[in-house]
XYZ file of C-alpha atoms in Angstrom:
679
model
C 87.054 -140.860 143.145
C 87.288 -137.138 142.439
C 86.741 -136.755 138.695
C 86.603 -132.947 138.864
C 90.383 -132.791 138.405
C 90.037 -134.143 134.839
C 89.507 -131.998 131.779
C 86.584 -132.634 129.414
C 88.460 -135.017 127.072
C 90.088 -136.908 129.934
C 86.701 -137.357 131.607
C 85.164 -138.694 128.372
C 87.987 -141.234 128.095
C 87.552 -142.371 131.706
C 83.781 -142.792 131.331
C 83.897 -144.532 127.934
C 81.750 -147.655 128.050
C 82.370 -150.878 126.127
C 84.001 -151.153 122.714
C 87.326 -150.067 121.206
C 88.783 -146.705 122.230
C 91.747 -144.835 120.756
C 93.229 -142.134 122.978
C 95.548 -139.889 120.990
C 97.529 -138.525 123.920
C 99.922 -135.732 123.010
C 103.146 -135.151 124.943
C 102.505 -133.964 128.497
C 98.728 -134.439 128.250
C 98.386 -136.630 131.356
C 97.881 -139.997 129.663
C 99.007 -142.096 132.663
C 96.524 -140.204 134.816
C 93.738 -141.024 132.343
C 94.594 -144.748 132.238
C 94.742 -145.057 136.030
C 91.476 -143.136 136.493
C 89.811 -145.311 133.849
C 90.907 -148.480 135.665
C 89.671 -147.036 138.953
C 86.366 -145.982 137.365
C 85.772 -149.455 135.935
C 86.328 -151.002 139.368
C 84.498 -148.424 141.508
C 81.682 -147.201 139.258
C 81.142 -150.058 136.799
C 81.663 -152.948 139.229
C 84.290 -154.666 137.074
C 86.313 -157.229 139.034
C 90.045 -156.369 139.251
C 90.932 -159.839 137.903
C 89.028 -158.994 134.702
C 91.284 -156.009 133.983
C 94.566 -156.127 132.094
C 96.830 -153.124 131.559
C 99.959 -153.535 129.448
C 102.912 -151.223 128.941
C 106.515 -151.474 127.792
C 108.681 -150.985 130.881
C 108.565 -152.364 134.392
C 109.008 -148.818 135.718
C 105.863 -147.651 133.898
C 103.900 -150.730 135.027
C 104.981 -150.219 138.636
C 104.051 -146.530 138.566
C 100.652 -147.293 137.048
C 99.920 -149.976 139.627
C 100.860 -147.679 142.508
C 98.614 -144.914 141.173
C 95.633 -147.261 140.823
C 96.177 -148.546 144.372
C 96.147 -144.943 145.626
C 92.824 -144.366 143.866
C 90.893 -147.469 144.922
C 92.990 -149.085 147.653
C 95.315 -152.100 147.605
C 92.661 -154.579 148.675
C 90.408 -153.635 145.753
C 93.282 -154.214 143.305
C 93.930 -157.860 144.146
C 93.984 -160.044 141.079
C 94.469 -157.139 138.677
C 97.361 -157.490 136.228
C 99.386 -154.433 135.230
C 102.529 -155.601 133.509
C 104.804 -155.427 130.504
C 104.048 -157.426 127.356
C 106.852 -159.852 128.159
C 105.906 -160.362 131.818
C 102.328 -161.095 130.770
C 103.395 -163.619 128.154
C 105.832 -165.371 130.508
C 102.918 -165.768 132.934
C 100.841 -167.340 130.135
C 103.650 -169.603 128.952
C 104.365 -170.792 132.488
C 100.867 -172.262 132.520
C 100.575 -173.746 129.043
C 103.943 -173.927 127.240
C 103.846 -177.726 127.496
C 101.231 -177.583 124.729
C 104.074 -176.431 122.441
C 106.465 -179.202 123.457
C 108.497 -177.312 126.082
C 108.835 -178.051 129.774
C 107.572 -175.503 132.287
C 111.038 -174.862 133.744
C 112.291 -173.299 130.502
C 115.212 -170.853 130.498
C 115.075 -167.398 128.909
C 118.163 -166.493 126.902
C 119.369 -162.914 126.907
C 121.225 -161.293 123.999
C 124.677 -162.480 125.075
C 123.489 -166.103 125.351
C 121.810 -165.835 121.960
C 124.948 -164.476 120.281
C 127.087 -167.184 121.857
C 124.777 -169.926 120.594
C 124.670 -168.370 117.109
C 128.480 -168.259 117.008
C 128.583 -171.983 117.826
C 126.052 -172.715 115.083
C 127.979 -170.615 112.561
C 131.057 -172.710 113.252
C 128.970 -175.863 112.869
C 128.037 -174.819 109.325
C 131.697 -173.989 108.584
C 131.259 -170.219 108.646
C 134.102 -168.004 109.813
C 132.813 -166.378 113.005
C 135.432 -163.651 112.765
C 134.392 -162.647 109.253
C 130.651 -162.565 109.978
C 129.049 -160.625 112.808
C 126.970 -162.981 114.964
C 125.178 -160.000 116.544
C 123.878 -158.960 113.133
C 122.537 -162.482 112.563
C 120.910 -162.334 115.994
C 119.257 -158.999 115.106
C 117.907 -160.446 111.839
C 116.422 -163.447 113.649
C 114.957 -161.122 116.280
C 113.421 -158.927 113.580
C 111.880 -161.996 111.921
C 110.337 -163.137 115.213
C 108.910 -159.681 115.898
C 107.214 -159.957 112.480
C 105.996 -163.455 113.446
C 108.089 -165.182 110.781
C 109.034 -168.734 111.884
C 112.263 -170.395 110.635
C 110.512 -172.366 107.903
C 109.014 -169.175 106.432
C 112.135 -167.023 106.547
C 113.042 -165.835 103.043
C 115.900 -163.860 101.549
C 114.548 -160.526 100.341
C 117.566 -158.437 99.371
C 120.073 -161.035 98.109
C 122.330 -160.125 101.026
C 124.948 -162.654 102.195
C 123.905 -162.091 105.809
C 120.320 -162.950 104.912
C 121.467 -166.211 103.325
C 123.435 -166.995 106.478
C 120.480 -166.058 108.725
C 118.223 -168.316 106.634
C 120.610 -171.205 107.301
C 121.253 -170.485 110.986
C 117.700 -169.542 112.092
C 116.195 -173.086 111.852
C 119.219 -174.613 113.606
C 119.121 -171.903 116.258
C 115.443 -172.511 117.015
C 115.967 -176.267 117.112
C 118.903 -175.856 119.511
C 116.882 -173.594 121.809
C 114.136 -176.174 122.057
C 116.652 -178.956 122.700
C 117.990 -176.874 125.613
C 114.419 -176.227 126.828
C 115.107 -172.535 126.361
C 113.445 -169.603 124.632
C 114.823 -166.196 123.783
C 113.308 -162.796 124.556
C 111.541 -162.551 121.198
C 110.086 -166.056 121.558
C 108.162 -164.918 124.622
C 105.548 -163.082 122.564
C 105.844 -165.137 119.362
C 105.249 -168.420 121.204
C 102.292 -166.923 123.091
C 100.694 -165.888 119.788
C 101.379 -169.368 118.422
C 99.883 -170.930 121.567
C 96.693 -168.929 121.067
C 96.524 -169.818 117.365
C 97.111 -173.557 117.772
C 95.090 -173.998 120.969
C 91.870 -171.937 120.827
C 90.791 -173.224 124.229
C 93.802 -171.521 125.823
C 92.969 -168.260 124.058
C 89.331 -168.515 125.141
C 90.432 -168.950 128.745
C 92.255 -165.628 128.683
C 89.553 -163.870 126.661
C 87.057 -164.879 129.343
C 89.374 -163.683 132.083
C 90.498 -160.331 130.647
C 87.313 -158.465 129.774
C 88.856 -154.994 129.619
C 92.270 -154.337 128.082
C 94.283 -151.125 128.284
C 97.554 -150.563 126.413
C 100.000 -147.705 126.942
C 102.466 -146.424 124.288
C 100.495 -148.193 121.558
C 102.522 -146.438 118.847
C 105.525 -148.569 119.878
C 103.871 -151.968 119.309
C 105.213 -154.363 116.674
C 103.409 -156.993 114.601
C 103.618 -159.695 117.282
C 102.325 -157.418 120.043
C 99.510 -156.188 117.809
C 98.314 -159.740 117.050
C 98.545 -160.663 120.738
C 96.303 -157.736 121.703
C 93.853 -158.357 118.875
C 93.568 -162.024 119.928
C 92.942 -161.158 123.584
C 90.366 -158.477 122.718
C 88.272 -161.087 120.893
C 84.657 -160.387 120.052
C 84.119 -158.094 123.048
C 86.647 -155.625 121.578
C 86.989 -153.850 124.927
C 90.426 -152.576 123.961
C 91.540 -149.101 125.024
C 94.861 -148.036 123.478
C 96.748 -144.902 124.442
C 99.500 -143.483 122.297
C 100.895 -140.669 120.220
C 101.842 -141.313 116.610
C 103.975 -138.149 116.770
C 106.212 -139.879 119.337
C 106.746 -143.104 117.384
C 110.570 -143.223 117.307
C 111.365 -146.933 117.434
C 110.787 -148.033 113.830
C 114.336 -149.383 113.768
C 113.320 -151.685 116.635
C 110.287 -153.076 114.797
C 107.588 -150.665 116.016
C 104.853 -150.381 113.393
C 103.382 -146.870 113.112
C 100.479 -148.364 111.135
C 99.150 -150.024 114.296
C 98.000 -146.685 115.704
C 97.277 -144.961 112.383
C 95.023 -147.841 111.247
C 93.317 -148.519 114.593
C 89.929 -147.308 113.325
C 90.196 -149.599 110.275
C 91.177 -152.584 112.409
C 88.422 -151.888 114.943
C 85.458 -150.362 113.054
C 83.300 -148.102 115.157
C 86.129 -147.255 117.539
C 85.756 -144.068 119.563
C 88.623 -141.581 119.148
C 89.447 -138.976 121.802
C 92.291 -136.475 121.398
C 94.131 -135.351 124.531
C 95.724 -132.109 123.330
C 95.907 -129.966 126.466
C 99.516 -129.970 127.632
C 100.387 -129.636 131.320
C 104.163 -129.580 130.882
C 105.498 -126.880 128.562
C 105.082 -123.170 127.839
C 103.134 -121.865 124.849
C 106.219 -120.995 122.794
C 107.706 -124.468 123.236
C 104.425 -126.088 122.185
C 104.087 -123.757 119.194
C 107.564 -124.818 118.024
C 106.749 -128.499 118.514
C 103.459 -128.182 116.591
C 105.169 -126.309 113.756
C 107.858 -128.969 113.338
C 105.658 -132.064 113.555
C 103.029 -130.497 111.288
C 105.384 -131.161 108.363
C 104.908 -134.920 108.712
C 102.320 -136.483 106.420
C 101.911 -139.841 108.207
C 100.122 -138.638 111.328
C 96.787 -138.026 113.018
C 95.855 -134.335 113.057
C 96.219 -132.741 116.492
C 97.879 -129.729 118.111
C 99.125 -129.307 121.655
C 97.981 -126.264 123.631
C 98.324 -124.944 127.148
C 96.252 -122.695 129.389
C 99.540 -121.317 130.739
C 101.611 -118.404 129.441
C 103.792 -118.261 126.338
C 107.002 -118.261 128.345
C 110.431 -117.207 127.147
C 111.502 -117.346 123.495
C 113.389 -120.434 122.344
C 117.103 -119.693 122.171
C 118.954 -120.647 118.994
C 122.691 -120.386 119.482
C 125.126 -121.078 116.652
C 128.603 -121.882 117.904
C 132.000 -122.065 116.232
C 132.774 -125.737 116.990
C 131.999 -128.557 119.440
C 134.189 -127.138 122.236
C 132.584 -123.724 121.872
C 129.150 -125.390 121.904
C 129.972 -127.173 125.175
C 131.250 -123.922 126.690
C 128.047 -122.082 125.685
C 125.902 -124.768 127.357
C 127.941 -124.541 130.587
C 127.530 -120.744 130.633
C 123.762 -121.126 130.290
C 123.665 -123.698 133.105
C 125.564 -121.386 135.469
C 123.370 -118.405 134.533
C 120.034 -120.276 134.849
C 120.990 -121.802 138.195
C 121.885 -118.386 139.606
C 118.920 -116.528 138.063
C 116.182 -119.037 138.905
C 117.746 -120.965 141.838
C 117.584 -124.284 139.970
C 119.208 -127.574 140.920
C 121.544 -129.405 138.556
C 118.972 -132.188 138.057
C 116.684 -129.669 136.371
C 118.969 -129.463 133.307
C 119.224 -131.963 130.456
C 121.558 -132.042 127.450
C 120.004 -134.068 124.615
C 121.756 -135.281 121.471
C 121.034 -137.585 118.555
C 124.010 -139.940 118.992
C 126.009 -140.935 122.064
C 129.333 -139.920 120.461
C 128.248 -136.291 120.825
C 128.593 -136.455 124.610
C 132.424 -136.249 124.718
C 132.863 -132.452 124.538
C 130.110 -131.889 127.102
C 131.536 -134.462 129.521
C 134.952 -132.842 129.317
C 133.547 -129.353 129.882
C 131.334 -130.501 132.774
C 134.353 -132.051 134.481
C 136.401 -128.918 133.827
C 133.650 -126.739 135.341
C 133.271 -129.188 138.258
C 129.557 -129.639 137.467
C 128.093 -133.009 138.544
C 126.503 -134.979 135.702
C 125.074 -138.391 134.870
C 125.408 -140.085 131.513
C 122.425 -142.249 130.551
C 123.398 -145.218 128.400
C 126.110 -147.869 128.472
C 126.395 -151.376 129.766
C 123.566 -152.614 131.948
C 124.150 -154.458 135.195
C 123.115 -157.941 134.109
C 125.250 -157.667 130.963
C 128.512 -157.528 132.956
C 130.696 -160.619 132.743
C 130.960 -161.390 136.447
C 127.194 -161.057 136.834
C 126.489 -163.224 133.776
C 128.846 -165.899 135.175
C 126.989 -165.951 138.490
C 123.580 -166.006 136.831
C 124.743 -168.774 134.457
C 125.364 -171.034 137.475
C 121.894 -170.285 138.831
C 120.285 -170.949 135.441
C 121.929 -174.376 135.206
C 120.774 -175.215 138.742
C 117.210 -174.640 137.526
C 117.585 -176.189 134.066
C 120.419 -178.684 133.575
C 119.614 -178.848 129.827
C 120.620 -175.196 129.379
C 123.773 -176.092 127.484
C 124.934 -172.576 126.571
C 125.226 -171.645 130.246
C 126.441 -175.114 131.196
C 129.381 -174.739 128.819
C 130.035 -171.243 130.173
C 130.524 -172.494 133.746
C 131.937 -175.971 133.100
C 135.503 -174.880 133.843
C 134.993 -171.451 135.336
C 136.519 -171.087 137.836
C 139.054 -173.669 136.690
C 138.384 -177.110 138.122
C 140.354 -179.432 135.847
C 137.886 -179.624 132.961
C 140.009 -178.131 130.206
C 139.204 -177.583 126.532
C 140.272 -181.111 125.571
C 137.997 -182.682 128.196
C 135.129 -180.367 127.273
C 135.566 -181.247 123.601
C 135.380 -184.982 124.376
C 132.251 -184.470 126.462
C 130.561 -182.439 123.709
C 131.529 -185.064 121.114
C 130.084 -187.834 123.281
C 126.884 -185.820 123.653
C 126.575 -185.282 119.898
C 127.459 -188.857 118.898
C 125.111 -190.401 121.436
C 122.410 -187.789 120.815
C 122.181 -187.266 124.537
C 121.940 -184.013 126.536
C 125.351 -182.818 127.725
C 124.308 -183.005 131.394
C 123.423 -186.677 130.966
C 126.913 -187.252 129.543
C 128.489 -185.430 132.510
C 126.585 -187.627 134.933
C 127.994 -190.718 133.187
C 131.524 -189.356 132.652
C 133.037 -192.593 133.994
C 131.733 -194.429 130.911
C 133.760 -192.298 128.477
C 136.842 -194.372 127.702
C 139.234 -191.662 126.510
C 138.577 -189.447 129.533
C 141.443 -189.479 132.054
C 140.987 -190.313 135.712
C 141.601 -186.722 136.882
C 139.152 -185.356 134.326
C 136.528 -187.924 135.418
C 137.005 -186.861 139.049
C 136.697 -183.187 138.127
C 133.500 -183.802 136.169
C 132.015 -185.987 138.917
C 132.854 -183.332 141.519
C 131.169 -180.651 139.436
C 128.029 -182.786 138.966
C 127.857 -183.570 142.692
C 128.270 -179.879 143.566
C 125.474 -178.790 141.229
C 123.078 -181.551 142.344
C 123.709 -180.751 145.997
C 122.952 -177.054 145.588
C 119.990 -177.704 143.284
C 118.420 -179.652 146.159
C 119.337 -176.943 148.680
C 117.808 -174.175 146.564
C 114.650 -176.259 146.117
C 114.291 -176.746 149.876
C 115.426 -173.465 151.422
C 113.285 -170.343 151.725
C 116.428 -168.205 152.108
C 117.781 -168.127 148.564
C 120.168 -165.225 149.216
C 122.150 -166.991 151.979
C 122.336 -170.168 149.911
C 123.573 -168.193 146.888
C 126.228 -166.499 149.017
C 127.478 -169.873 150.277
C 127.352 -171.314 146.760
C 129.434 -168.500 145.229
C 131.923 -168.834 148.093
C 132.276 -172.595 147.594
C 132.948 -172.303 143.852
C 135.349 -169.393 144.626
C 133.955 -166.906 142.126
C 135.374 -163.967 144.092
C 138.877 -165.496 144.108
C 138.674 -166.039 140.360
C 137.736 -162.374 139.785
C 140.752 -161.150 141.743
C 143.014 -163.673 140.000
C 141.832 -162.686 136.530
C 141.843 -158.882 136.947
C 145.066 -156.883 136.855
C 143.701 -153.673 138.392
C 142.778 -154.199 142.108
C 140.227 -151.333 142.035
C 138.521 -152.799 138.994
C 138.539 -156.235 140.622
C 136.883 -154.794 143.723
C 134.133 -153.204 141.627
C 133.531 -156.527 139.898
C 133.323 -158.321 143.258
C 130.832 -155.685 144.431
C 128.745 -156.482 141.350
C 128.790 -160.146 142.384
C 127.634 -159.120 145.851
C 124.815 -157.119 144.275
C 123.465 -160.303 142.677
C 122.932 -161.664 146.182
C 121.422 -158.321 147.237
C 119.026 -158.524 144.292
C 117.961 -161.954 145.444
C 117.376 -160.635 148.964
C 115.199 -157.816 147.564
C 113.286 -160.351 145.496
C 112.617 -162.425 148.639
C 111.136 -159.398 150.422
C 108.648 -158.759 147.605
C 107.531 -162.282 146.665
C 105.009 -164.372 148.575
C 106.214 -167.625 146.978
C 109.863 -167.055 146.046
C 111.854 -169.557 144.037
C 115.153 -169.591 142.197
C 113.356 -169.949 138.862
C 111.146 -166.982 139.763
C 114.196 -164.835 140.521
C 115.810 -165.794 137.217
C 112.596 -164.929 135.413
C 112.830 -161.428 136.890
C 116.453 -161.163 135.798
C 115.658 -162.280 132.259
C 112.865 -159.717 131.977
C 115.174 -156.942 133.231
C 112.852 -156.335 136.164
C 112.928 -153.089 138.122
C 114.260 -155.110 141.070
C 117.706 -155.226 139.467
C 120.355 -153.910 141.858
C 122.154 -151.683 139.390
C 123.173 -148.613 141.312
C 124.032 -147.075 137.937
C 120.651 -147.811 136.374
C 118.801 -145.038 134.568
C 116.331 -144.599 137.426
C 119.075 -144.361 140.078
C 121.078 -141.883 138.014
C 118.088 -139.601 137.481
C 117.611 -139.332 141.258
C 120.954 -137.522 141.688
C 121.369 -133.751 141.708
C 123.318 -133.726 138.462
C 122.983 -132.503 134.897
C 121.620 -135.293 132.665
C 123.300 -136.193 129.379
C 121.372 -138.573 127.157
C 120.251 -139.362 123.636
C 116.918 -138.136 122.309
C 115.701 -141.756 122.256
C 116.504 -142.155 125.965
C 114.712 -138.911 126.861
C 111.236 -140.120 125.870
C 108.878 -139.987 128.835
C 111.046 -137.535 130.816
C 110.780 -133.776 131.373
C 113.110 -131.007 132.544
C 112.708 -127.290 133.304
C 115.670 -126.488 131.025
C 116.577 -128.555 127.960
C 119.539 -128.120 125.620
C 119.089 -129.810 122.254
C 122.612 -129.801 120.879
C 124.056 -130.632 117.464
C 121.074 -129.259 115.550
C 122.743 -129.933 112.220
C 122.252 -132.033 109.121
C 123.838 -135.504 109.551
C 123.119 -135.351 113.290
C 119.382 -134.569 113.167
C 118.303 -135.869 110.710
C 120.975 -138.531 111.084
C 123.398 -139.193 108.241
C 122.381 -142.873 108.025
C 118.819 -141.843 107.223
C 120.018 -139.327 104.631
C 122.512 -141.733 103.039
C 119.866 -144.443 102.694
C 117.422 -142.012 101.112
C 114.881 -142.969 103.782
C 111.939 -140.871 104.882
C 112.988 -138.333 107.524
C 109.599 -138.394 109.278
C 110.857 -140.551 112.156
C 113.797 -138.153 112.613
C 111.294 -135.272 112.749
C 109.311 -137.168 115.387
C 112.566 -137.535 117.332
C 113.067 -133.764 117.122
C 109.476 -133.301 118.354
C 110.139 -135.607 121.319
C 113.215 -133.556 122.258
C 111.380 -130.220 122.060
C 108.498 -131.466 124.215
C 110.851 -132.564 127.019
C 111.342 -128.884 127.932
C 109.057 -127.348 130.548
C 110.188 -123.715 130.832
C 113.227 -123.120 128.637
C 114.513 -124.694 125.424
C 117.954 -123.924 123.999
C 118.876 -125.194 120.520
C 122.566 -125.219 119.615
C 124.671 -126.143 116.630
C 128.212 -125.632 115.356
C 129.485 -123.923 112.232
C 132.278 -126.492 112.001
C 133.318 -129.751 113.641
C 136.384 -131.935 113.665
C 136.334 -135.036 111.522
C 139.475 -137.185 111.635
C 141.230 -134.173 113.158
C 140.209 -131.760 110.382
C 137.626 -128.986 110.777
C 134.731 -129.301 108.358
C 131.767 -126.915 107.836
C 128.344 -127.953 109.094
C 124.858 -127.289 107.711
C 122.056 -126.264 110.115
C 119.323 -128.875 110.627
C 116.341 -128.550 108.284
C 114.072 -128.837 111.328
C 115.226 -125.406 112.545
C 113.801 -123.872 109.407
C 110.398 -125.309 110.342
C 110.229 -123.299 113.592
C 108.603 -119.873 113.065
C 111.142 -117.064 113.370
C 109.039 -115.115 115.893
C 109.469 -117.949 118.404
C 113.263 -117.831 118.249
C 115.865 -115.665 119.922
C 118.744 -116.247 117.502
C 122.266 -115.610 118.740
C 125.867 -116.328 117.888
C 128.363 -117.393 120.505
C 131.487 -115.511 121.418
C 133.501 -118.471 120.238
C 137.233 -118.591 119.815
C 138.362 -117.137 116.467
C 139.782 -119.494 113.806
C 143.442 -119.488 112.872
C 143.307 -116.531 110.458
C 141.119 -113.465 109.830
C 140.350 -114.681 106.314
C 139.193 -118.073 107.624
C 137.133 -116.338 110.304
C 135.383 -114.096 107.747
C 134.566 -117.054 105.456
C 133.095 -119.086 108.310
C 131.061 -116.133 109.570
C 129.575 -115.557 106.115
C 128.645 -119.240 105.773
C 127.193 -119.286 109.253
C 125.029 -116.161 108.929
C 123.766 -117.159 105.477
C 122.661 -120.462 107.013
C 120.812 -118.647 109.795
C 119.148 -116.237 107.363
C 118.054 -119.094 105.116
C 116.541 -120.865 108.110
C 114.598 -117.883 109.367
C 113.562 -116.718 105.903
C 115.230 -113.295 106.275
């Protein structure tokens, strides 16, 4: 291993011996490089067995990239047995071995958000709550938030006297009981149940503490309470825990991330070594100076400042536009000019905004200018109805007690099991306190079920049992799935239920991609199984076939449009941060709630540090709201950037309706600029 390519701080981090280590890795400071070199150093120089190493991160893409880099450093053979995975993949692996200790069977199902919401809606109806009046997704979010804070149903309390909290308190215990009855867990259970397994069965915890002697965690600032306790448990008395993160890039508080985990690391692990990675290898000096100036206004942070050995680069452009259309036009002009001047490709430009609704004007202008673009965000592949229907069948083949998915497919495509028949079957299941599948298998015993309905149910049961056996026996899951979908006529049902032929074709192609995903899974797995494939699907694995996934989109030669949240971890030669106004950044929800704007400032910092060579900040003097133009106030974060770093300009926007209106707007606009720059 050639360690001469590392700077002094990186080298110290790689060579750190035993004990807790906090790496404060600023944006663009090469943190992934440090983690991979540290893993390689432990294997090559310290003689640590690969199986004793555990590296955890948040996305499958990051885990895959890290694993590939380590294999390049030390060779594939030397990496056998090493685990580099996401939190959820790690915990599924643990639960697969020992979940029976908690009263579940090993072939448990993992419910995604849509399945969770559907079950919650059913439970709301069971407690006589109007599902149309109350938002089941909000209840699901509240239960998810409780699980991320490790609050079980019996400990859930109403804190704010909110009617939704009262409803969540009533539904949560029933929801958890129903999940267990279906031998299913949801995404949040994956970590919560693992923590519970460790707490209730110390021998299981000791097994993993003995196995994983060195732990490394990426993006530590994004961990929640459950993830923190999981890591602390695994670290045990050895405390060989190396965490890498940047408190200045903690932007997921709304998702449960606890900034205190990284800020209090030295309190939680006394004697921890702290190394700051402040040398930036991404951006110019001016961009870093602006980022440091903005984030320096936050009080809840570890002191650090990014620097570069490179040049200062061009000034940061601040362009104030007349309205949203003028703003979009200004951005297009800059794209054309930069491409011509510096021979850039379209993929080297990014337009970043605080909220997705801001993309409209830019999309329209990009289409008008015939500039290719990709929009990051929107519905994911496995959330699409036709895909969820196909996957629901596969889930039931693996776990016949998965009643949410069983009810989803019972009469889809239609097979003579209508609502009346389904209602009788569900009633028989409830009255006899028997699983629904058991009732289906004995449909002939239900007296008020007609002969045709009994035949339809028996045919469905026979079909599912036959294919369950085939999937268990065959090594070629993809071919079997293709035959299965053809026999149940899913494709025919899509064409029958979709008015637009083009849309129907796209939906059928999505169905085909499920089979393609299975084929890809077969190529990568030594011991493939249907349950293993479904596990990958539930964990949103990188193997998903979504041709419109974020990774696939970013490969195209096209301008990228995305939210500031989505931009984290990415970098572009030219970045446009648009809508730099109060109520956009910081967001109006934060301002209306009187909340601390520090997370919004961190979001601004993340956006600034995406830029490598050129950063353009734009805002509008007015915007349409319900069809009426309203004046806008420049973002307070602009005022925090030193004036000498900025090249402030006004656009040549279209004039307003009258000269008087134009003069008033110009005065307001320039006074805002002057106030920001302190002139």
